[in-house]
PDB file of C-alpha atoms and ligand atoms in Angstrom:
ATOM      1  CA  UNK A  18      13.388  35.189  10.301  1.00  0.00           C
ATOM      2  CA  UNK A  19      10.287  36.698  11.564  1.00  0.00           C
ATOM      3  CA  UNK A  20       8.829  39.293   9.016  1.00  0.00           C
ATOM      4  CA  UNK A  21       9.265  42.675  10.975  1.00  0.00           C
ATOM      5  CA  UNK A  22       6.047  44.356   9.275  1.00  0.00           C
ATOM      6  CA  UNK A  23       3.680  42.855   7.546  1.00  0.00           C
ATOM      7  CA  UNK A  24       4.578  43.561   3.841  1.00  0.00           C
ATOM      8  CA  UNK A  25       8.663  42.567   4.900  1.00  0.00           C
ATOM      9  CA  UNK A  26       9.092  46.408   3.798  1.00  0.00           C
ATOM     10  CA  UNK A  27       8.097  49.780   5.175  1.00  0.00           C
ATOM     11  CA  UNK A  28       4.941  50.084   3.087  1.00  0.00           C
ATOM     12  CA  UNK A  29       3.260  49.507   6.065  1.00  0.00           C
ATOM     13  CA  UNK A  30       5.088  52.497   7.906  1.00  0.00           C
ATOM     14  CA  UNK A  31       4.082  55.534   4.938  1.00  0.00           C
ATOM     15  CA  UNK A  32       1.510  57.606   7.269  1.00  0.00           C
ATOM     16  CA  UNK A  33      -1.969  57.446   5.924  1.00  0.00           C
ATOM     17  CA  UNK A  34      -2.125  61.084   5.241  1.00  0.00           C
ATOM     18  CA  UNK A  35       2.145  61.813   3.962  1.00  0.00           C
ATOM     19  CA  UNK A  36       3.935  64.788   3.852  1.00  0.00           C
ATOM     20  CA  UNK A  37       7.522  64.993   3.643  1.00  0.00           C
ATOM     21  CA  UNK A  38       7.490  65.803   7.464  1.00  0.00           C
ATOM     22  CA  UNK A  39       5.173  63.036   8.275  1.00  0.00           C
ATOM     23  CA  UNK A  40       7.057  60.299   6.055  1.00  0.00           C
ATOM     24  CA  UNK A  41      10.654  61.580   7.723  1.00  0.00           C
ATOM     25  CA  UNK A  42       9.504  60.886  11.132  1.00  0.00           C
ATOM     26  CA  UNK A  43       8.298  57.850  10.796  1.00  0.00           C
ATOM     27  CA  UNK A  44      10.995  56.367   8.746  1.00  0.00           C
ATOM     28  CA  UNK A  45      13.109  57.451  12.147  1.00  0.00           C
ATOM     29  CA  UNK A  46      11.606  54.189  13.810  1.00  0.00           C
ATOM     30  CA  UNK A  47      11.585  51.537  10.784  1.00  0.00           C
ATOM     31  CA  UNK A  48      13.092  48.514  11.270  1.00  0.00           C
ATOM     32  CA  UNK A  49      11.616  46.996   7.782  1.00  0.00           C
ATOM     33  CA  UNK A  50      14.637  45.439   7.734  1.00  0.00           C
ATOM     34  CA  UNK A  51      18.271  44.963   9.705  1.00  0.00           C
ATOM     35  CA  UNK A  52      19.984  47.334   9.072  1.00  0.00           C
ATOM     36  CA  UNK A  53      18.609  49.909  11.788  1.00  0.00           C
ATOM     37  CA  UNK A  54      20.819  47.881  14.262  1.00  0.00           C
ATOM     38  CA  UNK A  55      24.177  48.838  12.145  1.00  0.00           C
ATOM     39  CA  UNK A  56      23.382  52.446  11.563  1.00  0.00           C
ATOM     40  CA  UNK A  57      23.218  55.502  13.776  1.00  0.00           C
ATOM     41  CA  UNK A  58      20.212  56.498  12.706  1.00  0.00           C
ATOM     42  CA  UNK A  59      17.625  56.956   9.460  1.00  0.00           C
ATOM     43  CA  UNK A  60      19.080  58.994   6.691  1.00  0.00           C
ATOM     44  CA  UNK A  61      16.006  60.553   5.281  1.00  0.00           C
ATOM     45  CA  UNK A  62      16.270  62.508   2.088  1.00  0.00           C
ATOM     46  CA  UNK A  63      16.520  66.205   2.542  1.00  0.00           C
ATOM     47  CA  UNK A  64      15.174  69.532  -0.023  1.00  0.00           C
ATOM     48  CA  UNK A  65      12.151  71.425  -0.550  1.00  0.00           C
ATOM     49  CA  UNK A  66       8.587  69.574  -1.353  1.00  0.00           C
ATOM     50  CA  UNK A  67       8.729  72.251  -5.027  1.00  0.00           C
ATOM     51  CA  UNK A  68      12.513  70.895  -5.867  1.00  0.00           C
ATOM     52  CA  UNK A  69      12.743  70.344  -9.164  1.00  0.00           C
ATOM     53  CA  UNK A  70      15.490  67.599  -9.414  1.00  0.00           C
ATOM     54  CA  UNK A  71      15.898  64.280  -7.285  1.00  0.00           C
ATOM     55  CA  UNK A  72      19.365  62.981  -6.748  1.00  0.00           C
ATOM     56  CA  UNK A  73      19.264  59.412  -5.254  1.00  0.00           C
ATOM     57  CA  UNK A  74      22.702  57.572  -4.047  1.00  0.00           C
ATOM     58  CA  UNK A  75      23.197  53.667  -3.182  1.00  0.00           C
ATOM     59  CA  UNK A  76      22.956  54.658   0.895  1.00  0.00           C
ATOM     60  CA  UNK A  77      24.447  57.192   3.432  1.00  0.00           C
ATOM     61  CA  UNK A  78      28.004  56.922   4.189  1.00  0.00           C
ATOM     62  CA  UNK A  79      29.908  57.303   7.520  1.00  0.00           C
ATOM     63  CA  UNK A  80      29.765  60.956   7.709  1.00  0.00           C
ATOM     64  CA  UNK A  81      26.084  61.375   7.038  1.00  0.00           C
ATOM     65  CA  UNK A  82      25.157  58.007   9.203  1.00  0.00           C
ATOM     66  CA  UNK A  83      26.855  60.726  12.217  1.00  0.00           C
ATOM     67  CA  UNK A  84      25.434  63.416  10.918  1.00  0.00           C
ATOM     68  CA  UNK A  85      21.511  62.152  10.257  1.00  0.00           C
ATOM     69  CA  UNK A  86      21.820  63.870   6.771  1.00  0.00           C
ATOM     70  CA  UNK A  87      22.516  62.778   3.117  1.00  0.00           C
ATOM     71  CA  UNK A  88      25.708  64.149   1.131  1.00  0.00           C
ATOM     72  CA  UNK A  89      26.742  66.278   3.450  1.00  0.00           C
ATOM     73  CA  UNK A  90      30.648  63.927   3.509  1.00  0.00           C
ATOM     74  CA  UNK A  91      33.200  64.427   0.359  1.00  0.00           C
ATOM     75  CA  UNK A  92      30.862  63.149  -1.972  1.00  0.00           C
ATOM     76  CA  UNK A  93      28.363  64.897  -1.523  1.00  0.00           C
ATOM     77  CA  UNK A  94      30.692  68.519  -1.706  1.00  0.00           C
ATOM     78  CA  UNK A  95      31.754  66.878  -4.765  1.00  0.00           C
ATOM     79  CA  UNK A  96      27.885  66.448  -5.797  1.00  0.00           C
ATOM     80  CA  UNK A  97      28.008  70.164  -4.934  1.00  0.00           C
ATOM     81  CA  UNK A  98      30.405  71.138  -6.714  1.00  0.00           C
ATOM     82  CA  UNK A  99      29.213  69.307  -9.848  1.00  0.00           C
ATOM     83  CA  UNK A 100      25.321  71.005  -9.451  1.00  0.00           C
ATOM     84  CA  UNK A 101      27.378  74.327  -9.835  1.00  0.00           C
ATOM     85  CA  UNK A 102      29.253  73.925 -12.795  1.00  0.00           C
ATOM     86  CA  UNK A 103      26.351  72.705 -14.547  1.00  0.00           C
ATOM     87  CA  UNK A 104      24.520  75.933 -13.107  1.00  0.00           C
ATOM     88  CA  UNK A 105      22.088  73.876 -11.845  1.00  0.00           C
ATOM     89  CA  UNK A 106      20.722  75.627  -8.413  1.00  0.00           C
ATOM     90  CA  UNK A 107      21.346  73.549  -5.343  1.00  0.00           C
ATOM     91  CA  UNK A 108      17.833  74.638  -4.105  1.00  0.00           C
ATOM     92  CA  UNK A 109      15.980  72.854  -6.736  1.00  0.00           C
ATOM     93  CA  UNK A 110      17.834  69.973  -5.490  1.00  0.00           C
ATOM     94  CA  UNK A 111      16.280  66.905  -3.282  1.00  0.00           C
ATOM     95  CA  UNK A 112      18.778  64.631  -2.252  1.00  0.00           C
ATOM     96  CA  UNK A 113      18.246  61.105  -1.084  1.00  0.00           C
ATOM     97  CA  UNK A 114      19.300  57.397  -1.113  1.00  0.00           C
ATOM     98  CA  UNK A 115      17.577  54.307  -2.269  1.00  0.00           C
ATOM     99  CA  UNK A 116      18.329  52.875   1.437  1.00  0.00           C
ATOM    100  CA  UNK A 117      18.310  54.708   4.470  1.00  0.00           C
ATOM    101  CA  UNK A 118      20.458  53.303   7.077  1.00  0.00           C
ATOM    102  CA  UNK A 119      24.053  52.807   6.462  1.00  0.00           C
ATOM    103  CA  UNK A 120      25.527  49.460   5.513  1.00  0.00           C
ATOM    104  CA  UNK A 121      28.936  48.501   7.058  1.00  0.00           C
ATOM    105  CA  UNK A 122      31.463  46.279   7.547  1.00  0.00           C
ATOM    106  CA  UNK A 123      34.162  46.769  10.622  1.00  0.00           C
ATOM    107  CA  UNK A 124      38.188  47.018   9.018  1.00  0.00           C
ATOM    108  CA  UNK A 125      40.156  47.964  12.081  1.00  0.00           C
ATOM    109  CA  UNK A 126      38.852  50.863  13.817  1.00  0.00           C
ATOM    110  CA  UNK A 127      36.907  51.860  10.560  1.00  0.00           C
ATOM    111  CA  UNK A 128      33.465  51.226   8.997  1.00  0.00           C
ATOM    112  CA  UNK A 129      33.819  50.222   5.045  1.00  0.00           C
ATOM    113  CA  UNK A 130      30.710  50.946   2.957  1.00  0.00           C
ATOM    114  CA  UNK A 131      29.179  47.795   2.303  1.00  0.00           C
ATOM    115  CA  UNK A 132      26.496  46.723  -0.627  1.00  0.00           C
ATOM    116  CA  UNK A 133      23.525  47.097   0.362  1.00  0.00           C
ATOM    117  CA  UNK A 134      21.115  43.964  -0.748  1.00  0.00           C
ATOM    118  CA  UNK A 135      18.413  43.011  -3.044  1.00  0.00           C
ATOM    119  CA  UNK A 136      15.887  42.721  -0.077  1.00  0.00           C
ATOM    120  CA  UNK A 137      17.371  45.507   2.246  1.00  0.00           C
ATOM    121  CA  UNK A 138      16.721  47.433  -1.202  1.00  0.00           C
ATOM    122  CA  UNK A 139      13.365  46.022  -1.524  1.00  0.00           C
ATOM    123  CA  UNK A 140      12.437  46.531   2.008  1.00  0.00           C
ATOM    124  CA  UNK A 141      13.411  50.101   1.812  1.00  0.00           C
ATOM    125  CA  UNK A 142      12.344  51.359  -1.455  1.00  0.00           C
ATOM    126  CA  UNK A 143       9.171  52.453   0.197  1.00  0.00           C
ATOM    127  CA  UNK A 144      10.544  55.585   1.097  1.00  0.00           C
ATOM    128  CA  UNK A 145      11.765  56.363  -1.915  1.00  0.00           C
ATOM    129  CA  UNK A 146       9.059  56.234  -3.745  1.00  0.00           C
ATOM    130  CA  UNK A 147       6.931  58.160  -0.777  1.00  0.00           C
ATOM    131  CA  UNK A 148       9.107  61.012  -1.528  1.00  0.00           C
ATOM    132  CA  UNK A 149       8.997  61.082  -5.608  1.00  0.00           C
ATOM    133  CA  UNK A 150       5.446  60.990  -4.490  1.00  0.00           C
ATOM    134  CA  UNK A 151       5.521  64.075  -2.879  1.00  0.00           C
ATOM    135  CA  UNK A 152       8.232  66.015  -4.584  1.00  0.00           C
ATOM    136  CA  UNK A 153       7.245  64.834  -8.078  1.00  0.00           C
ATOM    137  CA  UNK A 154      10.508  65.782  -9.136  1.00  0.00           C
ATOM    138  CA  UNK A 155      10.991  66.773 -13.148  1.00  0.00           C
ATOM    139  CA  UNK A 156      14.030  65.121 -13.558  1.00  0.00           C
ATOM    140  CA  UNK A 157      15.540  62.190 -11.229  1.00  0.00           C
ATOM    141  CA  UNK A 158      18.989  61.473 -11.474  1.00  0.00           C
ATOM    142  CA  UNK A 159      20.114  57.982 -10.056  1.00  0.00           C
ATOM    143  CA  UNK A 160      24.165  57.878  -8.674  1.00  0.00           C
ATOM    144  CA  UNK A 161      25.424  55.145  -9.460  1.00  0.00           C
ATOM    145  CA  UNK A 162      24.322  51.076 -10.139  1.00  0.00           C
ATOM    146  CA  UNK A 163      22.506  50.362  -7.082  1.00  0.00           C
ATOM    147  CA  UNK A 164      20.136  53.536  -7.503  1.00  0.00           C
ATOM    148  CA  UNK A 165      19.953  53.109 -11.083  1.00  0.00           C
ATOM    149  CA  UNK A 166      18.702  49.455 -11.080  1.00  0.00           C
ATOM    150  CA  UNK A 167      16.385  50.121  -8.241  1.00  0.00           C
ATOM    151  CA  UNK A 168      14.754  52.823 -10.221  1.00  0.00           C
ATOM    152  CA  UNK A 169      15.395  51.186 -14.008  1.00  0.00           C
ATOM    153  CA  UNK A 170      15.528  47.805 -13.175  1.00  0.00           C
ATOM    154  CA  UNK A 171      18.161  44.583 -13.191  1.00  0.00           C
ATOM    155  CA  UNK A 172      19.276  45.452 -16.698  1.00  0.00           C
ATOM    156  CA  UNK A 173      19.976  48.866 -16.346  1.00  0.00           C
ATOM    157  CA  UNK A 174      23.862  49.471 -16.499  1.00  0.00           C
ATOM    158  CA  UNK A 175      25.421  53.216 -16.007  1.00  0.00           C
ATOM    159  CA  UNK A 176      28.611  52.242 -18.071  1.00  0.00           C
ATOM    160  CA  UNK A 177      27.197  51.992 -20.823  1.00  0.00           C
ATOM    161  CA  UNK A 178      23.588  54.185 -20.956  1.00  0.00           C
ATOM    162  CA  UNK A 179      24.953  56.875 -18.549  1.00  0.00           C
ATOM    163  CA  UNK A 180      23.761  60.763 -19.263  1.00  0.00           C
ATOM    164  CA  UNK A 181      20.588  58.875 -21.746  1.00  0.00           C
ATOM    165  CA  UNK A 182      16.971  60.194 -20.850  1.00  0.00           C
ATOM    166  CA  UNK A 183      14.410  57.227 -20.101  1.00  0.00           C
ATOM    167  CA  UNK A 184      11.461  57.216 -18.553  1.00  0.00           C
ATOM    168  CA  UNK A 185      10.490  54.658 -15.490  1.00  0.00           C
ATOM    169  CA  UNK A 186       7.312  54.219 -13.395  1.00  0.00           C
ATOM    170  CA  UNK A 187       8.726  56.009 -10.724  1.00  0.00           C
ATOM    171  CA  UNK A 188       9.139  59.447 -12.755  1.00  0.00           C
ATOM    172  CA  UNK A 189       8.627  60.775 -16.091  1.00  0.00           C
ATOM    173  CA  UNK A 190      12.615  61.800 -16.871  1.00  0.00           C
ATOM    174  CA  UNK A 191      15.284  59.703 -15.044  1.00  0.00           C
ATOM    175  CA  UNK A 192      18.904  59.813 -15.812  1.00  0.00           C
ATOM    176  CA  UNK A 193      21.422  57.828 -14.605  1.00  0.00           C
ATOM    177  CA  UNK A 194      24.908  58.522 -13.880  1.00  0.00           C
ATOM    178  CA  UNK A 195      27.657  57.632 -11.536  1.00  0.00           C
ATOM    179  CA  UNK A 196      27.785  57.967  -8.070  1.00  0.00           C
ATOM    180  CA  UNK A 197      30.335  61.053  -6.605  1.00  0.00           C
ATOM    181  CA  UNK A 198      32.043  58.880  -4.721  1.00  0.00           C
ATOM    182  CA  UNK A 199      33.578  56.738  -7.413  1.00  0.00           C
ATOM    183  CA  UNK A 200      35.214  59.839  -8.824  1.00  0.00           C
ATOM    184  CA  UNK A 201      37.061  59.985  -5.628  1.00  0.00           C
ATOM    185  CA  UNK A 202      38.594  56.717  -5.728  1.00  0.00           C
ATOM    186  CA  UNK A 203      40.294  57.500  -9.057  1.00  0.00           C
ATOM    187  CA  UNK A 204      43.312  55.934  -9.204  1.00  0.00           C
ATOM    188  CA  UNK A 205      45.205  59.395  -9.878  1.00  0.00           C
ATOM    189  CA  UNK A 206      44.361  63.153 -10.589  1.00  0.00           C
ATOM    190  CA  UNK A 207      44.054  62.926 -14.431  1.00  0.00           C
ATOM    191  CA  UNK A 208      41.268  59.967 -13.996  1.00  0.00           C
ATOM    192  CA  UNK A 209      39.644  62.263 -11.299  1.00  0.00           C
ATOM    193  CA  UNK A 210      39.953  65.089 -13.276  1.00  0.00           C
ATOM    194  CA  UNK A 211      38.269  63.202 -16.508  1.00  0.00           C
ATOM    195  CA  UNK A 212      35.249  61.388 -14.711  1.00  0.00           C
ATOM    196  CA  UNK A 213      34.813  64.746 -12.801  1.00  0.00           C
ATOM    197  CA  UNK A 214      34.231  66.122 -16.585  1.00  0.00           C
ATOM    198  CA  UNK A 215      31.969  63.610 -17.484  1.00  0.00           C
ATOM    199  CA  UNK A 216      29.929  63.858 -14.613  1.00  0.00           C
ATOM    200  CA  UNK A 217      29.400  67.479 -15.332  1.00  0.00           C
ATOM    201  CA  UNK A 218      28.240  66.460 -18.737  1.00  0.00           C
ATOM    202  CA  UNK A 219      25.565  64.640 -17.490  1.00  0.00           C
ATOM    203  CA  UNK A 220      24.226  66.980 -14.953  1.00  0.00           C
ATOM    204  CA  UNK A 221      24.357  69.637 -18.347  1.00  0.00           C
ATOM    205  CA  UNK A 222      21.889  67.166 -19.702  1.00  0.00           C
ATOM    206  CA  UNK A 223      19.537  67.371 -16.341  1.00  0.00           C
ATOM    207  CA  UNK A 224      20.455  71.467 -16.837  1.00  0.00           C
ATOM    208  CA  UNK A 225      19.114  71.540 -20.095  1.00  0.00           C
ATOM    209  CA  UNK A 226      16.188  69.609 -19.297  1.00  0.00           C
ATOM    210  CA  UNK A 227      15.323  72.317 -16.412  1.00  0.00           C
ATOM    211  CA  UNK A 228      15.692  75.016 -18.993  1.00  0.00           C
ATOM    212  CA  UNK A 229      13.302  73.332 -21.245  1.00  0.00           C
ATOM    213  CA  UNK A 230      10.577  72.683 -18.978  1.00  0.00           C
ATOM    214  CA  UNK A 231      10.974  76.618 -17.428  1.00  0.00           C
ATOM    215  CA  UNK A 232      10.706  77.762 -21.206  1.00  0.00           C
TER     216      UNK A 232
HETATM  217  S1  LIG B  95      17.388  50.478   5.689  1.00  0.00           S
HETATM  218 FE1  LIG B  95      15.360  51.274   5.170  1.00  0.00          FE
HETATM  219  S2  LIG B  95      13.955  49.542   5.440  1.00  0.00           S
HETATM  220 FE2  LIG B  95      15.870  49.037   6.509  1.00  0.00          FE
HETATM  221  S3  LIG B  95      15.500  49.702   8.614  1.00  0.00           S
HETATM  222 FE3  LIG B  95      16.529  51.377   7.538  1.00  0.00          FE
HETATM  223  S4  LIG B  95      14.891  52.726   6.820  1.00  0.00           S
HETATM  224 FE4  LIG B  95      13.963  50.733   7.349  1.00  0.00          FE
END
């Protein structure tokens, strides 16, 4: 297949002179890769330039494909409601996704979440690192596998070095835990109720990292 920029990615798209308001509109036209045919639209990140933390998920799911905005569906409320109880405050808070356009599959009348891959990744990350560019974010927390190995690398695996502080060439402090919506799809309410706890303990780790830096 034809290369649909020159670099295959949307390097070539970042405006020559970026701000956050710049870099949002013109990721609204990529088409670095395919997936802008099976999405709505671009799900650009969304917070202030000063925010203090970067959360980045695997992709936008079917609520925020319709809705043109990241973790606004039940994951992200959960998100929300996990920022809280680690009294971290949701303003400091820059939300995004490693890829921008929503990856599905059809079952019936519904649209599954489907993995996004290695090149759609590749193609997109780009954007991602456009906006840890202009946030410079103290801590970044990655949500899950996909966002931790695009920001850690291959090796990188959340079930085992989850709520650990390492460093990357994207940002000084990254942290990786898992993404919101895989607490949802626990089996039952005590499993939900646990990996709800231990999420929480990670995002105390990103709290106490805040505190340290304000002190
Ligand atoms: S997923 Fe990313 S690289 Fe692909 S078209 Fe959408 S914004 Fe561009």
């Amino acid at each position: 297949m034809a290369k649909r920029t020159a670099t295959g990615t949307a390097a070539d798209l970042i405006p020559s002179r970026p701000t956050l308001a710049a870099v949002r509109e013109s990721a609204a036209g990529c088409k670095a890769c395919d997936l802008w045919t099976r999405g709505t639209q671009t799900v650009f990140g969304e917070g202030r330039a000063s925010s203090r933390v970067m959360m980045v998920g695997e992709q936008p799911g079917n609520d925020e494909d319709l809705a043109g905005r990241p973790f606004v569906g039940p994951a992200g409320k959960l998100l929300d409601r996990g920022l809280e109880a680690a009294g971290i405050d949701r303003r400091d808070v820059y939300v995004t996704n490693v890829v921008k356009h929503f990856k599905w599959e059809p079952k019936g009348k519904r649209r599954i979440h489907a993995k996004p891959n290695a090149g759609e990744i590749r193609a997109c990350l780009p954007w991602l690192e456009a906006e840890l560019a202009l946030v410079k974010p103290e801590v970044v927390v990655a949500l899950g596998a996909t966002a931790a190995q695009a920001l850690l690398g291959k090796s990188f695996r959340v079930s085992q070095q989850r709520g650990q502080v390492v460093s990357s060439p994207l940002a000084r402090q990254v942290l990786a835990t898992v993404h919101p919506s895989s607490i949802l799809r626990s089996p039952d309410d005590e499993t939900r109720r646990r990996e709800m706890e231990r999420f929480v303990e990670d995002l105390n780790v990103v709290a106490a990292l805040l505190r340290r830096a304000a002190a």
